PDB file of C-alpha atoms in Angstrom:
ATOM      1  CA  UNK H   1      13.954   9.449  11.574  1.00 51.00           C
ATOM      2  CA  UNK H   2      16.516  10.065   8.890  1.00 54.00           C
ATOM      3  CA  UNK H   3      16.066   8.907   5.293  1.00 54.00           C
ATOM      4  CA  UNK H   4      18.599   6.141   5.870  1.00 57.00           C
ATOM      5  CA  UNK H   5      16.486   4.824   8.774  1.00 62.00           C
ATOM      6  CA  UNK H   6      13.297   4.766   6.730  1.00 66.00           C
ATOM      7  CA  UNK H   7      11.549   1.399   6.472  1.00 77.00           C
ATOM      8  CA  UNK H   8       8.538   1.100   4.212  1.00 87.00           C
ATOM      9  CA  UNK H   9       6.994  -1.919   5.991  1.00 91.00           C
ATOM     10  CA  UNK H  10       4.235   0.258   7.468  1.00 91.00           C
ATOM     11  CA  UNK H  11       3.610   1.806   4.053  1.00 94.00           C
ATOM     12  CA  UNK H  12       3.135  -1.708   2.658  1.00 95.00           C
ATOM     13  CA  UNK H  13       0.604  -2.533   5.384  1.00 94.00           C
ATOM     14  CA  UNK H  14      -1.283   0.714   4.764  1.00 94.00           C
ATOM     15  CA  UNK H  15      -1.297   0.097   1.009  1.00 95.00           C
ATOM     16  CA  UNK H  16      -2.755  -3.382   1.543  1.00 96.00           C
ATOM     17  CA  UNK H  17      -5.324  -2.144   4.071  1.00 95.00           C
ATOM     18  CA  UNK H  18      -6.530   0.663   1.802  1.00 94.00           C
ATOM     19  CA  UNK H  19      -6.717  -1.462  -1.350  1.00 96.00           C
ATOM     20  CA  UNK H  20      -9.964  -1.445  -3.316  1.00 95.00           C
ATOM     21  CA  UNK H  21     -10.362  -3.899  -6.173  1.00 97.00           C
ATOM     22  CA  UNK H  22     -10.948  -2.257  -9.544  1.00 96.00           C
ATOM     23  CA  UNK H  23     -10.952  -3.101 -13.252  1.00 95.00           C
ATOM     24  CA  UNK H  24      -7.179  -3.492 -13.284  1.00 95.00           C
ATOM     25  CA  UNK H  25      -6.337  -5.243 -10.012  1.00 98.00           C
ATOM     26  CA  UNK H  26      -8.455  -7.686  -8.026  1.00 98.00           C
ATOM     27  CA  UNK H  27      -6.144  -8.360  -5.072  1.00 98.00           C
ATOM     28  CA  UNK H  28      -3.047  -7.112  -3.277  1.00 98.00           C
ATOM     29  CA  UNK H  29      -0.684  -8.603  -0.726  1.00 98.00           C
ATOM     30  CA  UNK H  30       2.720  -7.908   0.764  1.00 97.00           C
ATOM     31  CA  UNK H  31       5.736  -9.766  -0.586  1.00 97.00           C
ATOM     32  CA  UNK H  32       7.470 -12.257   1.710  1.00 96.00           C
ATOM     33  CA  UNK H  33       9.894  -9.613   2.971  1.00 94.00           C
ATOM     34  CA  UNK H  34       7.060  -7.161   3.660  1.00 94.00           C
ATOM     35  CA  UNK H  35       8.902  -4.507   1.673  1.00 93.00           C
ATOM     36  CA  UNK H  36       6.781  -4.335  -1.506  1.00 96.00           C
ATOM     37  CA  UNK H  37       3.191  -4.893  -2.594  1.00 98.00           C
ATOM     38  CA  UNK H  38       2.125  -7.496  -5.114  1.00 98.00           C
ATOM     39  CA  UNK H  39      -0.970  -6.623  -7.125  1.00 98.00           C
ATOM     40  CA  UNK H  40      -2.870  -9.413  -8.889  1.00 98.00           C
ATOM     41  CA  UNK H  41      -4.819  -8.597 -12.049  1.00 97.00           C
ATOM     42  CA  UNK H  42      -8.046 -10.269 -13.165  1.00 96.00           C
ATOM     43  CA  UNK H  43      -6.070 -12.760 -15.282  1.00 97.00           C
ATOM     44  CA  UNK H  44      -4.093 -13.905 -12.227  1.00 97.00           C
ATOM     45  CA  UNK H  45      -0.829 -12.177 -13.167  1.00 98.00           C
ATOM     46  CA  UNK H  46       1.173 -10.584 -10.350  1.00 98.00           C
ATOM     47  CA  UNK H  47       2.960  -7.252 -10.528  1.00 98.00           C
ATOM     48  CA  UNK H  48       5.288  -6.117  -7.764  1.00 98.00           C
ATOM     49  CA  UNK H  49       5.651  -2.459  -6.778  1.00 97.00           C
ATOM     50  CA  UNK H  50       7.024  -0.303  -4.020  1.00 94.00           C
ATOM     51  CA  UNK H  51       4.219   0.920  -1.773  1.00 93.00           C
ATOM     52  CA  UNK H  52       3.304   4.589  -1.832  1.00 90.00           C
ATOM     53  CA  UNK H  53       4.989   6.706   0.821  1.00 89.00           C
ATOM     54  CA  UNK H  54       1.992   6.822   3.145  1.00 88.00           C
ATOM     55  CA  UNK H  55       3.998   7.667   6.265  1.00 84.00           C
ATOM     56  CA  UNK H  56       7.061   9.624   5.178  1.00 83.00           C
ATOM     57  CA  UNK H  57       5.479  12.999   5.974  1.00 83.00           C
ATOM     58  CA  UNK H  58       3.200  13.950   8.830  1.00 87.00           C
ATOM     59  CA  UNK H  59       0.500  15.125   6.396  1.00 86.00           C
ATOM     60  CA  UNK H  60       0.469  11.814   4.530  1.00 85.00           C
ATOM     61  CA  UNK H  61       0.543   9.890   7.811  1.00 86.00           C
ATOM     62  CA  UNK H  62      -2.444  11.863   9.083  1.00 90.00           C
ATOM     63  CA  UNK H  63      -4.338  11.259   5.835  1.00 89.00           C
ATOM     64  CA  UNK H  64      -3.567   7.534   5.930  1.00 89.00           C
ATOM     65  CA  UNK H  65      -4.611   7.291   9.586  1.00 91.00           C
ATOM     66  CA  UNK H  66      -7.858   9.143   8.862  1.00 92.00           C
ATOM     67  CA  UNK H  67      -8.644   6.814   5.955  1.00 91.00           C
ATOM     68  CA  UNK H  68      -7.874   3.700   8.013  1.00 92.00           C
ATOM     69  CA  UNK H  69     -10.108   4.957  10.856  1.00 93.00           C
ATOM     70  CA  UNK H  70     -12.927   5.674   8.405  1.00 93.00           C
ATOM     71  CA  UNK H  71     -12.690   2.202   6.890  1.00 90.00           C
ATOM     72  CA  UNK H  72     -12.553   0.476  10.264  1.00 90.00           C
ATOM     73  CA  UNK H  73     -15.872   2.051  11.244  1.00 85.00           C
ATOM     74  CA  UNK H  74     -17.680   0.911   8.073  1.00 79.00           C
TER      75      UNK H  74
END
């Protein structure tokens, strides 16, 4: 896959799946286009960000897959 073919929709799904609420953000969801993540803080304000590049390299993809497998068995 070339850089011009890259689609971050899977990265968004991974980001949402691996989300853990903390002091700053209590929830996360994908935007309507599925291209960015929307984090909600404890006051109910939304902040929109690009997802991390979970799948752009084979090492990151392997790490993301390992983390998703670990969470699915909990």
